[in-house]
PDB file of N, CA and C in Angstrom:
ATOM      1  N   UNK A   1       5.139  -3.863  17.818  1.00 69.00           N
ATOM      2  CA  UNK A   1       3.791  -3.476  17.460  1.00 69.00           C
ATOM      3  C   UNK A   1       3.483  -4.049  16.074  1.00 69.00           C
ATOM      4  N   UNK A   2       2.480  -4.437  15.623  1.00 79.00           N
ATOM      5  CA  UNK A   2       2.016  -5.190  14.444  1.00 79.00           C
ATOM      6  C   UNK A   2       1.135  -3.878  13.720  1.00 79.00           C
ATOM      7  N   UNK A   3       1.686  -4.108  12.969  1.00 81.00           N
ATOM      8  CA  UNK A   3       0.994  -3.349  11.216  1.00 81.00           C
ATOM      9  C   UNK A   3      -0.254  -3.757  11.007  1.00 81.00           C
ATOM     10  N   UNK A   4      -1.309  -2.972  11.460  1.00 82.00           N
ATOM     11  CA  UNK A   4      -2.767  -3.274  11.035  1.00 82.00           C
ATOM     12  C   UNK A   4      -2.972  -3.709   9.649  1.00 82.00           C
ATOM     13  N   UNK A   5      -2.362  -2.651   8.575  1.00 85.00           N
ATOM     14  CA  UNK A   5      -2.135  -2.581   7.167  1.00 85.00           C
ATOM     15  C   UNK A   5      -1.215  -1.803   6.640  1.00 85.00           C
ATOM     16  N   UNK A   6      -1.152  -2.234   5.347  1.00 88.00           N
ATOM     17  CA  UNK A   6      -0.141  -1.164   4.519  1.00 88.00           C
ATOM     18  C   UNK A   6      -0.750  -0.456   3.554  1.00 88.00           C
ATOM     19  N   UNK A   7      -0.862   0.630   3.488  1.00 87.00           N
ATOM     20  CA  UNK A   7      -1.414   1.460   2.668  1.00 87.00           C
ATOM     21  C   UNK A   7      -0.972   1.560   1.111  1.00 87.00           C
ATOM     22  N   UNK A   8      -1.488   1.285   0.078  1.00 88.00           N
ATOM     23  CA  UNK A   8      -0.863   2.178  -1.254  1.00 88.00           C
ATOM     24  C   UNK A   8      -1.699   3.183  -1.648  1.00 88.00           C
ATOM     25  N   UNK A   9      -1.065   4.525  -1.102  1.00 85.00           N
ATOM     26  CA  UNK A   9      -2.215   5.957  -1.489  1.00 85.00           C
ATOM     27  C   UNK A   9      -2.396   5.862  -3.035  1.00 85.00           C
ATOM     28  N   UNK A  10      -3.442   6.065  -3.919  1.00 87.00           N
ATOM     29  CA  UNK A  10      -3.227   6.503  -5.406  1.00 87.00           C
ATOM     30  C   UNK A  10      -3.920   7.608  -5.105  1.00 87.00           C
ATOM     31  N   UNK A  11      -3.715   9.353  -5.290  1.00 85.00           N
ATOM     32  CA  UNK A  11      -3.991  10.354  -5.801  1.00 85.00           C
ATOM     33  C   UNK A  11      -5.130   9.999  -7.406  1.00 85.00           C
ATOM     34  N   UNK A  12      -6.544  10.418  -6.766  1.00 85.00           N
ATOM     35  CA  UNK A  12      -7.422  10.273  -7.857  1.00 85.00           C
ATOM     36  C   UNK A  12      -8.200  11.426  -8.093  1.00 85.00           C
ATOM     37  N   UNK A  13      -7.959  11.954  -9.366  1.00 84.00           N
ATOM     38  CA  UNK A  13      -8.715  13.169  -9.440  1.00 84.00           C
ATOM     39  C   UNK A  13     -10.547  13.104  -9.921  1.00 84.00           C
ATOM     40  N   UNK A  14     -10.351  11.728 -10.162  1.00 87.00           N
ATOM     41  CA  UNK A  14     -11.805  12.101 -10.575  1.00 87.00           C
ATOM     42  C   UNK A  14     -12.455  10.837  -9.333  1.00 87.00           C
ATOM     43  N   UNK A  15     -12.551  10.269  -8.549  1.00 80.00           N
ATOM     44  CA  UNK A  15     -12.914   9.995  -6.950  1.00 80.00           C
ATOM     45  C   UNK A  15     -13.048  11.110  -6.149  1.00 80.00           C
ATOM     46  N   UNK A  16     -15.082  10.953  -5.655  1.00 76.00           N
ATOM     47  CA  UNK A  16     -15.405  11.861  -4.692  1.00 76.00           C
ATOM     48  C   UNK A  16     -14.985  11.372  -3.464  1.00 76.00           C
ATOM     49  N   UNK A  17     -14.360   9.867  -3.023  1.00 76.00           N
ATOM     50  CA  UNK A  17     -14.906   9.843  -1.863  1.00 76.00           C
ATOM     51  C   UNK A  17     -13.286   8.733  -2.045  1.00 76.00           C
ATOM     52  N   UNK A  18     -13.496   8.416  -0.713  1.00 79.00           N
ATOM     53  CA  UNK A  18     -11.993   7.381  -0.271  1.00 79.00           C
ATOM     54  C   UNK A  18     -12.471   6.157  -0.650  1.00 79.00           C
ATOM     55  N   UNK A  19     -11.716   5.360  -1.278  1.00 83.00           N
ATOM     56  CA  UNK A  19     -12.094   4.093  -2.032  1.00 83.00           C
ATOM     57  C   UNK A  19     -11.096   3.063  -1.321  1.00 83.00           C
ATOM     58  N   UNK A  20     -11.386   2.054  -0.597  1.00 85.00           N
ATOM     59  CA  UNK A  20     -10.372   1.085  -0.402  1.00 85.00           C
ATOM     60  C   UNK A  20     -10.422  -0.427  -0.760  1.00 85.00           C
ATOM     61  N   UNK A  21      -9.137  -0.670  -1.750  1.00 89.00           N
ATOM     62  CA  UNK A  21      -9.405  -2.049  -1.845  1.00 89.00           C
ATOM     63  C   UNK A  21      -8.645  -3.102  -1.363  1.00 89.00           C
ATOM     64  N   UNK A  22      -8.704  -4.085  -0.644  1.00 90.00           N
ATOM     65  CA  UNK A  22      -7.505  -5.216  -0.198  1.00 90.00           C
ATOM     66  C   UNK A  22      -7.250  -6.093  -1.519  1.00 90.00           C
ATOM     67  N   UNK A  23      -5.939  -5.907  -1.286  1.00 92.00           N
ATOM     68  CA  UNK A  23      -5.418  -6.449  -2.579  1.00 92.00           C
ATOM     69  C   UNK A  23      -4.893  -8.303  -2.071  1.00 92.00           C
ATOM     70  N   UNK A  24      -4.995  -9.082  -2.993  1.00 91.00           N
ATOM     71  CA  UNK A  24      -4.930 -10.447  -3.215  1.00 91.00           C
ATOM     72  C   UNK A  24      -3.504 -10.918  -2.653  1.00 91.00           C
ATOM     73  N   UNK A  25      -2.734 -11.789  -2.359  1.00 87.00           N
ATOM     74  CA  UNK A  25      -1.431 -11.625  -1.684  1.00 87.00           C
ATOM     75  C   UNK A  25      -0.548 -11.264  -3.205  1.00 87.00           C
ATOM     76  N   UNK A  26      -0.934 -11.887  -4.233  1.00 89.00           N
ATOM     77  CA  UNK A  26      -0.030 -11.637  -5.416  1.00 89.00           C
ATOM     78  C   UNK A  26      -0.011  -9.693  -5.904  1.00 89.00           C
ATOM     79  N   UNK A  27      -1.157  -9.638  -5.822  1.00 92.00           N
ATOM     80  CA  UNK A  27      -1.193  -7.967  -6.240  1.00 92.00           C
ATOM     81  C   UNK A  27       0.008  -7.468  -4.772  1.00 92.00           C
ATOM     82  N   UNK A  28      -1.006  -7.619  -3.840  1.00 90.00           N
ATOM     83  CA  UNK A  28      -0.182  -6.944  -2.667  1.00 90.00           C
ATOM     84  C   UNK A  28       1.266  -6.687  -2.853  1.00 90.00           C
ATOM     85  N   UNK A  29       2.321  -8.225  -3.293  1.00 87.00           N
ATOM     86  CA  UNK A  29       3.643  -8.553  -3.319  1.00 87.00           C
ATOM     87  C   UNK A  29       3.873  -7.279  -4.468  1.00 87.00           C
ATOM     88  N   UNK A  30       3.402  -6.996  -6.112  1.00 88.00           N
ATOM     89  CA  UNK A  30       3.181  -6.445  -6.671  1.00 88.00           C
ATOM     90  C   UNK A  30       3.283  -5.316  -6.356  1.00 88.00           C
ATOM     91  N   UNK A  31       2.519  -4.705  -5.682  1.00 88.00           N
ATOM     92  CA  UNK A  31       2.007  -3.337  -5.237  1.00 88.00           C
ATOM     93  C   UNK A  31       3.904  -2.758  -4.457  1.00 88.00           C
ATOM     94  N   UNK A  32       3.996  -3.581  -3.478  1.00 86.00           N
ATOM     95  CA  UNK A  32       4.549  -3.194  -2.286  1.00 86.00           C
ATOM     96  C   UNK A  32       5.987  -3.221  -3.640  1.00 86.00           C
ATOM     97  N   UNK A  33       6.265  -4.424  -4.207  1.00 81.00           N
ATOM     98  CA  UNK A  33       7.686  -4.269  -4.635  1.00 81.00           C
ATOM     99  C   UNK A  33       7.888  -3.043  -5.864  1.00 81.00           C
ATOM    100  N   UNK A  34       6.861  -2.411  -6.034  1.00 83.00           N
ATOM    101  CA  UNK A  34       7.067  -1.743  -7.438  1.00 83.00           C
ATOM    102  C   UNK A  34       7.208  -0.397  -6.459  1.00 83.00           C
ATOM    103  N   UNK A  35       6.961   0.328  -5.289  1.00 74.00           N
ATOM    104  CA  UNK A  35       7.058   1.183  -4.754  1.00 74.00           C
ATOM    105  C   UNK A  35       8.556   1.940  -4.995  1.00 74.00           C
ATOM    106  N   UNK A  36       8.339   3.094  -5.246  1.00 64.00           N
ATOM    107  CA  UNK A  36       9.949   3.982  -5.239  1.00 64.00           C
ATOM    108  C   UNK A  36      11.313   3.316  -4.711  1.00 64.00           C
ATOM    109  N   UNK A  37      11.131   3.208  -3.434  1.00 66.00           N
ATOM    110  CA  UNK A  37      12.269   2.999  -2.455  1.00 66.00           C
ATOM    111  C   UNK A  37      12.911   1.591  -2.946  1.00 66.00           C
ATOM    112  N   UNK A  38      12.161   0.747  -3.278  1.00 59.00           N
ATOM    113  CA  UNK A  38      12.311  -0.402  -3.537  1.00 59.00           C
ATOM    114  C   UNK A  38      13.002  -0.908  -5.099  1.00 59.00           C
ATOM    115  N   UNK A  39      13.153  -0.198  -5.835  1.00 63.00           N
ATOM    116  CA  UNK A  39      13.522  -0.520  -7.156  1.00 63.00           C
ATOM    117  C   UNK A  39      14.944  -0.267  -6.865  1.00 63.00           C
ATOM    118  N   UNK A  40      15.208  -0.169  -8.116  1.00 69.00           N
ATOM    119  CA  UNK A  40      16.751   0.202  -8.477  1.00 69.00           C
ATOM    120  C   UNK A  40      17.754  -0.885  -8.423  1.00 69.00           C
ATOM    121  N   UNK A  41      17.596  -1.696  -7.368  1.00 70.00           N
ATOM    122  CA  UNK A  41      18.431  -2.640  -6.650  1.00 70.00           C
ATOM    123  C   UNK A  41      19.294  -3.598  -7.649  1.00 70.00           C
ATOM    124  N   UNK A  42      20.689  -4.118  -8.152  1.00 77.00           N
ATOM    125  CA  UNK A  42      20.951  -4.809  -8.927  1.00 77.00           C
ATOM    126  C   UNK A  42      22.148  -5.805  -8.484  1.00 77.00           C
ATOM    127  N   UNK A  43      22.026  -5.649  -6.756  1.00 82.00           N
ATOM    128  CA  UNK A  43      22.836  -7.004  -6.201  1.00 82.00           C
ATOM    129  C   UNK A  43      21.878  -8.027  -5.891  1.00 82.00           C
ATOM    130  N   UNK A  44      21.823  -9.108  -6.583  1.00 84.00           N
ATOM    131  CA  UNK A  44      21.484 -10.390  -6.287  1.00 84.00           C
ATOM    132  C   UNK A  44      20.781 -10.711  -5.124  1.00 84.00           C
ATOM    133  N   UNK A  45      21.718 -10.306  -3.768  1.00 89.00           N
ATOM    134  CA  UNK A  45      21.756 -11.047  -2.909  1.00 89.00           C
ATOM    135  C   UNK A  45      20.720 -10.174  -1.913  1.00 89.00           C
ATOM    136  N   UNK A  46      20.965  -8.389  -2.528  1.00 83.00           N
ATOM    137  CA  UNK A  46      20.170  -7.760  -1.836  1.00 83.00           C
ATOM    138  C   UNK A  46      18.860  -8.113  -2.136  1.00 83.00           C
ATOM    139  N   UNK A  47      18.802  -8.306  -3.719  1.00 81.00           N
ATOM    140  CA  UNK A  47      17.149  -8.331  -4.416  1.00 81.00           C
ATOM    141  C   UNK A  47      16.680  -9.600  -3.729  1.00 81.00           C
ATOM    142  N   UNK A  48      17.541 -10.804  -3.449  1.00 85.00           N
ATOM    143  CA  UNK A  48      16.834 -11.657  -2.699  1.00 85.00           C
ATOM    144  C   UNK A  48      16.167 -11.851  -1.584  1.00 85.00           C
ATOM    145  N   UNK A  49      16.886 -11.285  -0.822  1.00 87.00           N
ATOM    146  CA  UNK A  49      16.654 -11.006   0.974  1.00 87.00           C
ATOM    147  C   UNK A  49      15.377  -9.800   0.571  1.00 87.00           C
ATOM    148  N   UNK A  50      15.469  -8.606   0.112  1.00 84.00           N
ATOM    149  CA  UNK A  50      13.804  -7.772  -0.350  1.00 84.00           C
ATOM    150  C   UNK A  50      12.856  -8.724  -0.922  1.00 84.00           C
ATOM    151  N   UNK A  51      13.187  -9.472  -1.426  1.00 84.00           N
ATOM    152  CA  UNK A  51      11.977 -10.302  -2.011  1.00 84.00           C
ATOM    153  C   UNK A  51      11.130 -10.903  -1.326  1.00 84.00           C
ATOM    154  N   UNK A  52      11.561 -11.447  -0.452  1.00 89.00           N
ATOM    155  CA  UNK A  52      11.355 -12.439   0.456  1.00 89.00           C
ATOM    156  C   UNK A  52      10.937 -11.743   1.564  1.00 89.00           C
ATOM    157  N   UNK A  53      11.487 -10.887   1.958  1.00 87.00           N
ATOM    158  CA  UNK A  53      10.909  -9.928   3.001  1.00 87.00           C
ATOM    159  C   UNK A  53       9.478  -9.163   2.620  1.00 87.00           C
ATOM    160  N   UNK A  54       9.423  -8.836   1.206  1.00 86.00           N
ATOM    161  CA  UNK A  54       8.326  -8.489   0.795  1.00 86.00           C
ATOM    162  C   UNK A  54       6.842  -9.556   0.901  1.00 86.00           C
ATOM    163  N   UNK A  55       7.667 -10.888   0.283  1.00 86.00           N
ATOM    164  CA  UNK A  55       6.855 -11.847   0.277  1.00 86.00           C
ATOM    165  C   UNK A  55       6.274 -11.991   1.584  1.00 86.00           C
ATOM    166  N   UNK A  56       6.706 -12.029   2.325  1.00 88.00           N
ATOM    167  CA  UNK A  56       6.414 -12.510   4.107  1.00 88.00           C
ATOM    168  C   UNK A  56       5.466 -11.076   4.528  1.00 88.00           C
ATOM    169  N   UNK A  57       5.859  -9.491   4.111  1.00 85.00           N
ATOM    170  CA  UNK A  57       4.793  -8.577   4.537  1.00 85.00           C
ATOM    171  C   UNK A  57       3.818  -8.907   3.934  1.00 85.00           C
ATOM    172  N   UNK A  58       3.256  -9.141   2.721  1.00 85.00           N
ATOM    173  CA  UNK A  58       2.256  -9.306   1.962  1.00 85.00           C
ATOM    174  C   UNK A  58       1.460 -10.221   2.695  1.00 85.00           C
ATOM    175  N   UNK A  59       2.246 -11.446   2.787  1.00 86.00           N
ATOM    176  CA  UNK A  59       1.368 -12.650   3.610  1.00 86.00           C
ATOM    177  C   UNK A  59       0.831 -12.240   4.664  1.00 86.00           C
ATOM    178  N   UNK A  60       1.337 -11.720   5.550  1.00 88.00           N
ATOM    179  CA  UNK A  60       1.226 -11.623   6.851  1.00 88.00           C
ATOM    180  C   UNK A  60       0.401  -9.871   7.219  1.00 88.00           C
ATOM    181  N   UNK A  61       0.393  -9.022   6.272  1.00 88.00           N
ATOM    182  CA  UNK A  61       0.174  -7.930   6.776  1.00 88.00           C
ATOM    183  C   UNK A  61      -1.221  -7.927   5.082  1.00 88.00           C
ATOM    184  N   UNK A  62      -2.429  -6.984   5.733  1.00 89.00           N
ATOM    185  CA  UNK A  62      -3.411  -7.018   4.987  1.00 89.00           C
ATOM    186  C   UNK A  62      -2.802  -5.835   3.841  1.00 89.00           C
ATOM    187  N   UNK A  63      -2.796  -5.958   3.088  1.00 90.00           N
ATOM    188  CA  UNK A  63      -2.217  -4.331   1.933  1.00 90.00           C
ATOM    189  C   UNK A  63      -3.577  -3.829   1.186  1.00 90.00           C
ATOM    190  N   UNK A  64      -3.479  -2.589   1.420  1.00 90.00           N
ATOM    191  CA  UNK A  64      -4.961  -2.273   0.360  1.00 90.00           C
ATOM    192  C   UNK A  64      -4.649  -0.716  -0.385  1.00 90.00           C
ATOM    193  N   UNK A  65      -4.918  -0.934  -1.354  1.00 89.00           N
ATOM    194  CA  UNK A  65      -4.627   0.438  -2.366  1.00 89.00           C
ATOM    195  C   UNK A  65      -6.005   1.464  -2.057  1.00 89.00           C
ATOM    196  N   UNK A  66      -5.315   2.530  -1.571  1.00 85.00           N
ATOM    197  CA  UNK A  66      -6.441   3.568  -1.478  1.00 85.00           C
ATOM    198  C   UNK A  66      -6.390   4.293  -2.203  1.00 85.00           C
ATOM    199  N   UNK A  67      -7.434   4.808  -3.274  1.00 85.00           N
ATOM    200  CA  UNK A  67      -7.906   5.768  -3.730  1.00 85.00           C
ATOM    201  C   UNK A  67      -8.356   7.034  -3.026  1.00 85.00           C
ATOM    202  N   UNK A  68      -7.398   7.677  -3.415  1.00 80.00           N
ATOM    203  CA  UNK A  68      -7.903   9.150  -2.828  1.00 80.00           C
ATOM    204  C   UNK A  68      -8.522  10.344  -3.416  1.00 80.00           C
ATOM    205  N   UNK A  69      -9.564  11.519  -3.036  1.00 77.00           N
ATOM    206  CA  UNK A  69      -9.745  12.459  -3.616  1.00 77.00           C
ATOM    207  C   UNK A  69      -8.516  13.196  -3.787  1.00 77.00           C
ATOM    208  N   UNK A  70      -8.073  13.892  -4.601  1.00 74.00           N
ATOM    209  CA  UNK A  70      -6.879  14.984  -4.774  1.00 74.00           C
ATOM    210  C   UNK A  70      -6.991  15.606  -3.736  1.00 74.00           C
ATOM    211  N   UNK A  71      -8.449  16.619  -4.264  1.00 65.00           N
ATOM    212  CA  UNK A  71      -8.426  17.238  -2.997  1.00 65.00           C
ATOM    213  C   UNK A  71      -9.385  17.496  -2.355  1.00 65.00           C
ATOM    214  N   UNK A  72      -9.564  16.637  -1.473  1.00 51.00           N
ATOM    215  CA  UNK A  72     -10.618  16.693  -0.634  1.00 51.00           C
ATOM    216  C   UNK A  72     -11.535  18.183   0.049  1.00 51.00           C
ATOM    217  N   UNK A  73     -12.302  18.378   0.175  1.00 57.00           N
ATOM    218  CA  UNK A  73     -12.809  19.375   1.066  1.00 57.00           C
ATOM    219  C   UNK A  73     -12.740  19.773   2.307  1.00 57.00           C
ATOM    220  N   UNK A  74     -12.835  18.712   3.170  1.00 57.00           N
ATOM    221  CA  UNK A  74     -12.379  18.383   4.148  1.00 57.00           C
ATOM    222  C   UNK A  74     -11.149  17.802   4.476  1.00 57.00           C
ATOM    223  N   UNK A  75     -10.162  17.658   4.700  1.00 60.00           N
ATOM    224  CA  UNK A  75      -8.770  16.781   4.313  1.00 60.00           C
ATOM    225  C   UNK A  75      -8.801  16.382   5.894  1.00 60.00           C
ATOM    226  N   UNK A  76      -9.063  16.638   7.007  1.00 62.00           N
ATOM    227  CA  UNK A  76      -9.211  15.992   8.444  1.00 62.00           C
ATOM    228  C   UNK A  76     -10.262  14.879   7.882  1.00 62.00           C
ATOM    229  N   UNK A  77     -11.041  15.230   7.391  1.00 63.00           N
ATOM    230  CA  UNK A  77     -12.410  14.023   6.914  1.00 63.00           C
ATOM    231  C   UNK A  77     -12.196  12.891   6.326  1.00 63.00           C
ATOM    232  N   UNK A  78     -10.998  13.182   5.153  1.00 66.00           N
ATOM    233  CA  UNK A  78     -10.405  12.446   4.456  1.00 66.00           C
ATOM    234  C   UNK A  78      -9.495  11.280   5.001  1.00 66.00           C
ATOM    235  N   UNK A  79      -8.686  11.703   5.854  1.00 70.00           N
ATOM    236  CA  UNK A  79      -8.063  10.911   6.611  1.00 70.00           C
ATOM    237  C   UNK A  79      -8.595  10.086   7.633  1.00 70.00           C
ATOM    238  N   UNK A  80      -9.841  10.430   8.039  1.00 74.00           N
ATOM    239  CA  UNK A  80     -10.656   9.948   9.048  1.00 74.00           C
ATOM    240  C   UNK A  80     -11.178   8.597   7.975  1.00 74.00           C
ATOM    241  N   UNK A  81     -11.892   9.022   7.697  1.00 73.00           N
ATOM    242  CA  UNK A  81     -12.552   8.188   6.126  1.00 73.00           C
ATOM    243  C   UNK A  81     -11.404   7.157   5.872  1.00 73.00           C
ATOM    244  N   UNK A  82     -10.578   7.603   5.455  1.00 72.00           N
ATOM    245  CA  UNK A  82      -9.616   6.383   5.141  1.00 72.00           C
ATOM    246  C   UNK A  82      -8.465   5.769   6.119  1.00 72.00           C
ATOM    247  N   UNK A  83      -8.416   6.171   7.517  1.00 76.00           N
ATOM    248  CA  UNK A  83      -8.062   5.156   7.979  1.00 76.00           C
ATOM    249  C   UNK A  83      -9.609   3.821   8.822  1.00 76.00           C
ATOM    250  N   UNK A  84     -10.816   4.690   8.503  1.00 79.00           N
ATOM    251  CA  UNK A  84     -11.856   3.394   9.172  1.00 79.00           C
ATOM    252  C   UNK A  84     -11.794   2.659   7.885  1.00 79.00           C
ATOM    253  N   UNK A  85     -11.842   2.984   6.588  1.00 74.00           N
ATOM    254  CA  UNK A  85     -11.660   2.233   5.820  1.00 74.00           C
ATOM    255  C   UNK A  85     -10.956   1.076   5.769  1.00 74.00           C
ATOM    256  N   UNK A  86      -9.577   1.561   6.085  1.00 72.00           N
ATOM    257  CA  UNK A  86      -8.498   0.479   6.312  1.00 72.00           C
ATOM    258  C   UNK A  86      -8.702  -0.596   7.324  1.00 72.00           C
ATOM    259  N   UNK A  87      -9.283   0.242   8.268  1.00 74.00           N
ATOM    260  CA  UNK A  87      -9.169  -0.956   9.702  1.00 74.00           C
ATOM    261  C   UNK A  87     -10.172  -1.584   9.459  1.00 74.00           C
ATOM    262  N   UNK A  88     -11.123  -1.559   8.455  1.00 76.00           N
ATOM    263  CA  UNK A  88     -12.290  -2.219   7.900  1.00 76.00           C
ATOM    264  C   UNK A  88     -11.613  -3.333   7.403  1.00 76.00           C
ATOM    265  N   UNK A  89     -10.392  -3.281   7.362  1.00 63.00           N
ATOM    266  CA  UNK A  89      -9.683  -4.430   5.909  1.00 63.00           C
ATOM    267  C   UNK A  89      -8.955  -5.458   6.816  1.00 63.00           C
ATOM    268  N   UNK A  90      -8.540  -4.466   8.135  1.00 59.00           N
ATOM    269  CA  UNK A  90      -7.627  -5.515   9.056  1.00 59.00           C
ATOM    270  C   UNK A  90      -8.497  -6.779   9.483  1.00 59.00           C
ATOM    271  N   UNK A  91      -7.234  -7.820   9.648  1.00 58.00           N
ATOM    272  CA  UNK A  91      -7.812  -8.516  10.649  1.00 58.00           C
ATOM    273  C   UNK A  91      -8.016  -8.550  11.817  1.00 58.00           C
TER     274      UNK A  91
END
């Protein structure tokens, strides 16, 4: 199955509404490698093979940083809202 997109949630407290932006392939690479899971790493060979794997999602998969309300009013709404957003971004 193919990845419509990749999401980067940002928690925004002062955003009323779901904000989505597609990020450039360089931000994207950016975005995706600075994520939690992904750091730490200090074998060579691992950081290479992630790199590159990163490089190739970025290319190939649309990435867009969403801005989110904290806390929404609706939070079913919210999610609705931001996944048409997203598929707004796919190809």
């Amino acid at each position: 199955m193919r990845l419509a997109a990749l999401v980067i949630p940002v928690p925004d407290r002062t955003c009323g509404a779901v904000q989505v932006e597609r990020l450039s392939a360089a931000d994207a690479l950016l975005a995706v490698a600075s994520q939690p899971r992904l750091t730490g790493w200090i074998d060579r060979t691992i950081l290479a093979r992630q790199f590159a794997a990163m490089g190739d999602l970025a290319a190939d998969v649309p990435v867009v940083r969403a801005r989110l309300p904290w806390m929404p009013a609706d939070a079913g709404r919210g999610v609705a809202a931001l996944l048409d957003d997203v598929l707004a971004h796919a190809p």
